PDB file of C-alpha atoms in Angstrom:
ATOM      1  CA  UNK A   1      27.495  14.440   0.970  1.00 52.00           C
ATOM      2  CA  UNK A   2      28.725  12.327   3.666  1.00 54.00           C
ATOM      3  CA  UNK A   3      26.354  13.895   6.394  1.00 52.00           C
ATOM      4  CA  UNK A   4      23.058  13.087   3.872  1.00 40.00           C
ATOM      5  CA  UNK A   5      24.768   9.563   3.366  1.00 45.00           C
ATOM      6  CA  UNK A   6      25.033   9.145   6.847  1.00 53.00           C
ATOM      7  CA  UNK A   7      21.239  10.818   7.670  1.00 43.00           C
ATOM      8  CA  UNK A   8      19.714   8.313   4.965  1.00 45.00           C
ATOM      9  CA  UNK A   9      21.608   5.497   6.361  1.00 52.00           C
ATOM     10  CA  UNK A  10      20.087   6.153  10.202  1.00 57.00           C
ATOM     11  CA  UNK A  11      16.647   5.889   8.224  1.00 62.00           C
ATOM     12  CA  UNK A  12      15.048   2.711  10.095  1.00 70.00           C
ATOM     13  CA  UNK A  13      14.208   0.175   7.001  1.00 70.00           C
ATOM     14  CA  UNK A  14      10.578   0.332   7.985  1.00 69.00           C
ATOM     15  CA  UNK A  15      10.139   3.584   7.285  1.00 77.00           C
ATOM     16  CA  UNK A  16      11.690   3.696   4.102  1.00 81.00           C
ATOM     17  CA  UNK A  17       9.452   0.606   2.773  1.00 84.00           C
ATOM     18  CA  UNK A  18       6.604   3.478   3.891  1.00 84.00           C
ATOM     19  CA  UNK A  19       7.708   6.043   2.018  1.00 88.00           C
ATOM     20  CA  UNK A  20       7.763   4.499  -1.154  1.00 88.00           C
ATOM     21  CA  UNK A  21       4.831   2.640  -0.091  1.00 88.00           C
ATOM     22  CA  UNK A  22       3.156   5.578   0.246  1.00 92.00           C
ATOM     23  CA  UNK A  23       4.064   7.336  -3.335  1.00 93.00           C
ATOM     24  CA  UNK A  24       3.368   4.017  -4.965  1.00 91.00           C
ATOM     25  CA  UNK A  25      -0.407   4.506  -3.781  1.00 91.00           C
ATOM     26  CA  UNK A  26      -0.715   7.789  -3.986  1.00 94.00           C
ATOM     27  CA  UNK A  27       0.383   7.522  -7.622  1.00 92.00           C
ATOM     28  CA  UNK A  28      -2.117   4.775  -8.343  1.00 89.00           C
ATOM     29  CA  UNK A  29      -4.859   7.151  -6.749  1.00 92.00           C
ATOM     30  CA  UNK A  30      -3.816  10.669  -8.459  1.00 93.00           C
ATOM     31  CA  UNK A  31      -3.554   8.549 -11.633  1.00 89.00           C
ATOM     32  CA  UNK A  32      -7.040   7.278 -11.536  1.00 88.00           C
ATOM     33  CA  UNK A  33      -8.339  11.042 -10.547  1.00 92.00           C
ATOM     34  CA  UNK A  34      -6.602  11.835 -13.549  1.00 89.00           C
ATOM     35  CA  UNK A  35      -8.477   9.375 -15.689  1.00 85.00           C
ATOM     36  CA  UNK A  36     -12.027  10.917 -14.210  1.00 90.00           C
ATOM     37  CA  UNK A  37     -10.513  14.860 -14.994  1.00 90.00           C
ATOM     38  CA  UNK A  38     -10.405  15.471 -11.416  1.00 94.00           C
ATOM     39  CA  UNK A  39      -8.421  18.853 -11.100  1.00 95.00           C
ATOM     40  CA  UNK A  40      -5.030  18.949  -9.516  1.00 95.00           C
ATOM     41  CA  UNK A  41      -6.467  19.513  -5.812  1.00 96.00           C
ATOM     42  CA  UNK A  42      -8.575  17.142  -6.293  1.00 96.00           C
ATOM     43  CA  UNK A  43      -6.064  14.702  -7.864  1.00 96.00           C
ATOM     44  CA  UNK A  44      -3.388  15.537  -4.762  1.00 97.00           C
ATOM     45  CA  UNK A  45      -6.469  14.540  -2.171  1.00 96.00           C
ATOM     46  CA  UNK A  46      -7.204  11.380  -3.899  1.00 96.00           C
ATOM     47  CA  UNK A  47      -3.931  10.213  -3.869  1.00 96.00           C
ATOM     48  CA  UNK A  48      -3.738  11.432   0.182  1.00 97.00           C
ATOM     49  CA  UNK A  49      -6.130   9.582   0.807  1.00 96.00           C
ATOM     50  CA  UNK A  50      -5.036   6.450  -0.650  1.00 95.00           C
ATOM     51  CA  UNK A  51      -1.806   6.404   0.815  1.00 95.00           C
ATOM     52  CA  UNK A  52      -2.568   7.028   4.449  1.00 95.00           C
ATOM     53  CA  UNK A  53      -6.228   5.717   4.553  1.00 96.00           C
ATOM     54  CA  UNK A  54      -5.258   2.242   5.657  1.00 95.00           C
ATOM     55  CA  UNK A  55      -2.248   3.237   7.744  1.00 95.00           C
ATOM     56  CA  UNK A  56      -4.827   5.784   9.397  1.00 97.00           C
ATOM     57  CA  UNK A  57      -7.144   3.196  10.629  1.00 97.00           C
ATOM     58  CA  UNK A  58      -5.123   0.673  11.339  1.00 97.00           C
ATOM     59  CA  UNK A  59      -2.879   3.598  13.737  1.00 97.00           C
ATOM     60  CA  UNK A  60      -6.517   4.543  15.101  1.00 97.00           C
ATOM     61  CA  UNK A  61      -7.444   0.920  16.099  1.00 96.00           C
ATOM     62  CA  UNK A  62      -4.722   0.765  18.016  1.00 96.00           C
ATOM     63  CA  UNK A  63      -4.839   3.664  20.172  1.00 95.00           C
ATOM     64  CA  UNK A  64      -1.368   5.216  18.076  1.00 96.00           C
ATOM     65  CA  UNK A  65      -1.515   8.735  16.965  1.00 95.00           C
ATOM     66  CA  UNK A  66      -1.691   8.617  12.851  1.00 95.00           C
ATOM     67  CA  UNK A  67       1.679   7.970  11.571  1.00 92.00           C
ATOM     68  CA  UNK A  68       1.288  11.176   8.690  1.00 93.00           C
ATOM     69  CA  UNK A  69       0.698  13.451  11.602  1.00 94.00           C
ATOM     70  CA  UNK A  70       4.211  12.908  13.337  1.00 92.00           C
ATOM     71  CA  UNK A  71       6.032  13.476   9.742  1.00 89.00           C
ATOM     72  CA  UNK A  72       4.941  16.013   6.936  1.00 91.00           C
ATOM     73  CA  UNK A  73       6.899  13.885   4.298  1.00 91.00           C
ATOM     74  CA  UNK A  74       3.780  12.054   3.517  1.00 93.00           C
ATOM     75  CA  UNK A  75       2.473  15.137   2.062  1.00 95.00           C
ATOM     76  CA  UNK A  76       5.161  15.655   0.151  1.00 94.00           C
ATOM     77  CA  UNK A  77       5.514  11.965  -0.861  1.00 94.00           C
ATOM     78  CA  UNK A  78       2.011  12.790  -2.070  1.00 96.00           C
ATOM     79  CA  UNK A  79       3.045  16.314  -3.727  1.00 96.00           C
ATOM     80  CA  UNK A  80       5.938  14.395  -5.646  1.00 95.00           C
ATOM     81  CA  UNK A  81       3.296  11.746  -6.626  1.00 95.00           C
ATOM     82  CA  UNK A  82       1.429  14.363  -8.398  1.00 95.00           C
ATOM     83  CA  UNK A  83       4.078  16.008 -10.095  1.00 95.00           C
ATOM     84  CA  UNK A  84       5.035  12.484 -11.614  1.00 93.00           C
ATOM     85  CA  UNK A  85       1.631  12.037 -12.480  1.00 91.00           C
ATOM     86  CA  UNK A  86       1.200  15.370 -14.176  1.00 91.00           C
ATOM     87  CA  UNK A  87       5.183  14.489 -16.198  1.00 91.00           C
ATOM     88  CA  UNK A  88       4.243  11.617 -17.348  1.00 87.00           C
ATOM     89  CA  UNK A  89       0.054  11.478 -17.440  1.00 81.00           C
ATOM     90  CA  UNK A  90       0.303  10.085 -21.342  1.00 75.00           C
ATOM     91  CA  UNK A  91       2.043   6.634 -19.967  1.00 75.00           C
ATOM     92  CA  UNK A  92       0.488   7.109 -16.384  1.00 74.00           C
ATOM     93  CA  UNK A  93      -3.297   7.854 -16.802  1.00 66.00           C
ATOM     94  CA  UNK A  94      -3.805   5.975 -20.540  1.00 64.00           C
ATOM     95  CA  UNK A  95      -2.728   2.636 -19.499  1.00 64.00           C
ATOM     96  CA  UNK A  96      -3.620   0.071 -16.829  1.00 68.00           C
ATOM     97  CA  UNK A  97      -0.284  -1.449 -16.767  1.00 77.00           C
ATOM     98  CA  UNK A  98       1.058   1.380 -14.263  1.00 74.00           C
ATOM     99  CA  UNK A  99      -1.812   1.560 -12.199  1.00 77.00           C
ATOM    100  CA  UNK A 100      -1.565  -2.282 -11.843  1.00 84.00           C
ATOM    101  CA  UNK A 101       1.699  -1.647 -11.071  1.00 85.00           C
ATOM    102  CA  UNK A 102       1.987   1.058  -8.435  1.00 86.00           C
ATOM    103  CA  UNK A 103      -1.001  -0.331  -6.705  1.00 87.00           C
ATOM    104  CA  UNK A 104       0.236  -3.961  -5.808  1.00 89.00           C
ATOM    105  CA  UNK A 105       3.911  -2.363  -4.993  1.00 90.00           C
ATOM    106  CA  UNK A 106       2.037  -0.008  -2.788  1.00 90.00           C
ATOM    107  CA  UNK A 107      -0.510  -2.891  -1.626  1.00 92.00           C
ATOM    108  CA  UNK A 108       3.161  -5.079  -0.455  1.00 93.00           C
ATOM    109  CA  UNK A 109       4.751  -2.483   0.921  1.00 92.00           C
ATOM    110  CA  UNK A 110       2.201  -1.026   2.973  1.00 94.00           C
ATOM    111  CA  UNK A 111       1.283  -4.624   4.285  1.00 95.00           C
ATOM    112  CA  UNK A 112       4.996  -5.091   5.600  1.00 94.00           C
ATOM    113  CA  UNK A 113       4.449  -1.719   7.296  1.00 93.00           C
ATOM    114  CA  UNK A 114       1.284  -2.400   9.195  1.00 95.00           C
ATOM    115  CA  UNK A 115       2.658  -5.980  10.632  1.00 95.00           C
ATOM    116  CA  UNK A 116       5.869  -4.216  11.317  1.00 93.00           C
ATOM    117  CA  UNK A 117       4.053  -1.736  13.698  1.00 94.00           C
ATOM    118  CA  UNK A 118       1.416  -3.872  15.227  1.00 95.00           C
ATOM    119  CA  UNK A 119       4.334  -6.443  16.223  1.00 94.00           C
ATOM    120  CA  UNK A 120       6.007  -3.415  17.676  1.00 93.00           C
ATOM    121  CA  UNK A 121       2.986  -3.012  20.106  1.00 94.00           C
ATOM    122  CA  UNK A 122       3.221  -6.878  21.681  1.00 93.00           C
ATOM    123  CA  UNK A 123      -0.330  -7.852  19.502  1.00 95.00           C
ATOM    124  CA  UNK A 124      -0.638 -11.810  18.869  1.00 94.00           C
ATOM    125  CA  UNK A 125      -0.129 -12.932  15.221  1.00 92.00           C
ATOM    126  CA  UNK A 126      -3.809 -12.841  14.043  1.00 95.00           C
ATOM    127  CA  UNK A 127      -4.009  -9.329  14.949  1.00 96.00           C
ATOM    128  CA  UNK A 128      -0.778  -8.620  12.909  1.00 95.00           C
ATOM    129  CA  UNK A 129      -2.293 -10.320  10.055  1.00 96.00           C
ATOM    130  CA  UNK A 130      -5.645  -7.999  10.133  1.00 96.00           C
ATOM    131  CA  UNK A 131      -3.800  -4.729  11.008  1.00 97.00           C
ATOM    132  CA  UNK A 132      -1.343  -5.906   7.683  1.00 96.00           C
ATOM    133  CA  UNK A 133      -4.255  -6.629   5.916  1.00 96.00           C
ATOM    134  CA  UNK A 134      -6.016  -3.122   6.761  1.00 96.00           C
ATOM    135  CA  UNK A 135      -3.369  -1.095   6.069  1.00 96.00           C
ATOM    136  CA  UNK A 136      -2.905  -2.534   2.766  1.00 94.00           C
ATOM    137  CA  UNK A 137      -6.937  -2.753   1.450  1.00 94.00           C
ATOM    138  CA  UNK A 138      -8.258   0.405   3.581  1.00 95.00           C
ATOM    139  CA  UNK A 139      -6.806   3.419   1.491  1.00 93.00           C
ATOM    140  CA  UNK A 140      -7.675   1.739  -1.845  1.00 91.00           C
ATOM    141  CA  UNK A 141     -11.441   1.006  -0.471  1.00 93.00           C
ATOM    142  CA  UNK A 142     -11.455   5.553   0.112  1.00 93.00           C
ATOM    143  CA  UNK A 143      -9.500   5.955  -2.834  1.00 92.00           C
ATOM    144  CA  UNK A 144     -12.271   3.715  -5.403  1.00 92.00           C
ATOM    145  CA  UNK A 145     -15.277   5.265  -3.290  1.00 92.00           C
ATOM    146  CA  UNK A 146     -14.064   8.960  -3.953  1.00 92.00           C
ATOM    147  CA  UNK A 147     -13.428   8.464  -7.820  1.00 91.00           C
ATOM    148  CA  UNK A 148     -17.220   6.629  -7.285  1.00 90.00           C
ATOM    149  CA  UNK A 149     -16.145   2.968  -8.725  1.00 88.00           C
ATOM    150  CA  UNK A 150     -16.510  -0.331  -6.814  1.00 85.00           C
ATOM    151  CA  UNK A 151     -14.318  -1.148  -4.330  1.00 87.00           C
ATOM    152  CA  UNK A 152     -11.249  -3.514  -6.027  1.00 79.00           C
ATOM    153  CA  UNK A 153     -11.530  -5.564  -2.721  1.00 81.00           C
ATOM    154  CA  UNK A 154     -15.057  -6.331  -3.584  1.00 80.00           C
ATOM    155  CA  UNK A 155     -14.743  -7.909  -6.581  1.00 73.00           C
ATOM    156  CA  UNK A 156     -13.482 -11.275  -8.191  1.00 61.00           C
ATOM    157  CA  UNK A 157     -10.148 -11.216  -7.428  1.00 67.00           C
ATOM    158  CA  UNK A 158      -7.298 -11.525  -5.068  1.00 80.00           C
ATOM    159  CA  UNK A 159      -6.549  -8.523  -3.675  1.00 86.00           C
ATOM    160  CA  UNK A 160      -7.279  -8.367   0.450  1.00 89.00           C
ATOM    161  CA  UNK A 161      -6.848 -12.664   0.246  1.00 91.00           C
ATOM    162  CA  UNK A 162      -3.124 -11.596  -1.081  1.00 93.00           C
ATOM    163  CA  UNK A 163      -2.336  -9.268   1.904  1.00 94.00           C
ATOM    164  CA  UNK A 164      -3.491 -12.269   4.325  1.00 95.00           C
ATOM    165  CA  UNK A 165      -1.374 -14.761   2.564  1.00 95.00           C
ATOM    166  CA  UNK A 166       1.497 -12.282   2.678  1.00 96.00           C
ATOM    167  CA  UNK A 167       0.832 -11.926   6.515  1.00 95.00           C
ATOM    168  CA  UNK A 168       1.036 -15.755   7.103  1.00 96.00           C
ATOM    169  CA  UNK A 169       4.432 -15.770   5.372  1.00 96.00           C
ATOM    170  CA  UNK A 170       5.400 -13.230   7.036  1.00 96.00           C
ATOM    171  CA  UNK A 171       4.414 -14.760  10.461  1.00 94.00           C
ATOM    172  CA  UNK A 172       6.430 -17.650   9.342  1.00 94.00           C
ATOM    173  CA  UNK A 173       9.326 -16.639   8.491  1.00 95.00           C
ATOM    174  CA  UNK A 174       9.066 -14.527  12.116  1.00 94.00           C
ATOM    175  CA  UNK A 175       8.577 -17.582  13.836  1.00 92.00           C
ATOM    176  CA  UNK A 176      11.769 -19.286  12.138  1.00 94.00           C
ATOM    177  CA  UNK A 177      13.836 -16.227  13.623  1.00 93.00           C
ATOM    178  CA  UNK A 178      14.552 -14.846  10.160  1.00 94.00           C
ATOM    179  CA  UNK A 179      15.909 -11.256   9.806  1.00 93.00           C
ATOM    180  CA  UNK A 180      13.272  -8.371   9.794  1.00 90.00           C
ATOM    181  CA  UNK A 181      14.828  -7.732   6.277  1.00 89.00           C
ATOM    182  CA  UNK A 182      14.551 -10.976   5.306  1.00 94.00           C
ATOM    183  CA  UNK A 183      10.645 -11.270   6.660  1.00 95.00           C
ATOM    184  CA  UNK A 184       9.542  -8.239   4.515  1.00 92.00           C
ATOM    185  CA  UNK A 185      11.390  -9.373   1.343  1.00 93.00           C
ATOM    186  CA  UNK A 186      10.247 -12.490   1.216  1.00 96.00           C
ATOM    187  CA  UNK A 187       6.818 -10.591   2.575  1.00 96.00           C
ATOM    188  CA  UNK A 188       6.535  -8.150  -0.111  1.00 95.00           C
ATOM    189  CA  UNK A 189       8.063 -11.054  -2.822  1.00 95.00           C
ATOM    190  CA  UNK A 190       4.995 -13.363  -2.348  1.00 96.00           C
ATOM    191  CA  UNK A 191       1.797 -10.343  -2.360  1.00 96.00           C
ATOM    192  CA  UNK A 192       3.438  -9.353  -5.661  1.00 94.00           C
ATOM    193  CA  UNK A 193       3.729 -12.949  -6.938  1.00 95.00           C
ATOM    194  CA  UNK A 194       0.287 -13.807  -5.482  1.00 94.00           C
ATOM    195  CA  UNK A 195      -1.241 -10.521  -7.187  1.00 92.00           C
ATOM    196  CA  UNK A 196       0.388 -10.959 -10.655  1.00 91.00           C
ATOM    197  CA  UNK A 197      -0.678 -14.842 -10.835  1.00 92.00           C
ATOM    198  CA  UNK A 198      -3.947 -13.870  -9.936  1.00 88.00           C
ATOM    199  CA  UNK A 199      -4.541 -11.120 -12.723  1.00 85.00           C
ATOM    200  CA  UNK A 200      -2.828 -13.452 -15.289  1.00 86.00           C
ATOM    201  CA  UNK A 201      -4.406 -16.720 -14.992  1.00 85.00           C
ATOM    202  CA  UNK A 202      -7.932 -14.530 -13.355  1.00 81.00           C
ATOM    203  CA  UNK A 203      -8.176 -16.489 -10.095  1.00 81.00           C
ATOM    204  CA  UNK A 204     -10.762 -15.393  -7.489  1.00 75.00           C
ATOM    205  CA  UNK A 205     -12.672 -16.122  -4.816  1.00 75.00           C
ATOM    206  CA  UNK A 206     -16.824 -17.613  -6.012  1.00 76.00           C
ATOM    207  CA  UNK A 207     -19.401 -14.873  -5.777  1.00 74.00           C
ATOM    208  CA  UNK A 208     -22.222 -14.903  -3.666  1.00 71.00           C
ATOM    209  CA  UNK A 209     -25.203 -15.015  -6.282  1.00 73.00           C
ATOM    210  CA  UNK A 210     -28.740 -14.193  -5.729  1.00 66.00           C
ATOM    211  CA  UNK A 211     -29.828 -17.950  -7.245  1.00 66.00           C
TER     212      UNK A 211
END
């Protein structure tokens, strides 16, 4: 017990955030799957796809290899997503509370990730704010167009505008010499506040109209 306290405690912070990051989306993607009677491969891909699809290009833009290629626990991450799905599909796959839910934790979490990483690499502040902002939007842009809906970033509401706000905060709080931990709480804090206001009270951007 000691030795598995003492392996989960050498666990950099970051990489824990992506982990959970990563079953939060892939439960929001197996769920919807679910919800269009996708079979259990097919559920398992969906859900793959959605958690590393932003994290993918973002590592691919700049010149990293992939982060789930270096670690097979996104595939189990992924695996244990299903299972949950497939537990609990009556409370999971009926209701849009959950996938509300899992997909702005995941959307926070994975945003914290990709600034984490591209500040690793020396990049100026707008890049970490676009590489924060693709890791969060990316997988869930794969993950509507495979289940054949329109993209959630596409339509009127805050969803990609929240992971930009979260990576000015997060820039911030950097630039005030605040505590890595404290920058992705506070990070991760605002994208869920910003997400929830904007689903209660329906704010969004003004569409671009034919007339």
């Amino acid at each position: 017990m000691e030795e598995l306290y003492q392996y989960v405690k050498s666990i950099p912070f970051v990489d824990i955030i992506e982990f959970a990051g990563t079953f939060a989306f892939a439960i929001s993607g197996i769920r919807l799957a679910a919800a269009k009677e996708f079979d259990w491969f097919g559920a398992f891909v969906v859900g793959f796809v959605t958690a590393i699809g932003g994290g993918t290009t973002r590592d691919l833009l700049l010149d990293v290899t992939p982060f789930w290629m270096q670690n097979p626990v996104y595939l189990y991450c992924t695996g244990l997503a299903l299972i949950t799905v497939i537990l609990f599909r009556q409370r999971l796959v009926q209701l849009n509370t959950p996938f509300f839910i899992f997909d702005t934790i995941g959307l926070a979490l994975f945003v914290v990730v990709g600034i984490e990483k591209t500040i690793e690499l020396h990049y100026p502040f707008w890049v970490v704010v676009v590489m924060g902002t693709i890791t969060g939007v990316v997988g869930g842009i794969v993950r509507d167009v495979f289940i054949n809906e329109i993209p959630l970033i596409f339509r009127k509401e805050f969803y990609a505008l929240a992971c930009v706000i979260g990576g000015i905060v997060y820039s911030f709080c950097y630039k005030l010499h605040l505590s890595s931990l404290v920058c992705e709480l506070v990070t991760v804090v605002v994208i869920l506040i910003v997400r929830i206001l904007a689903v209660r009270y329906q704010w969004g951007l003004p569409q671009l109209k034919e007339k």
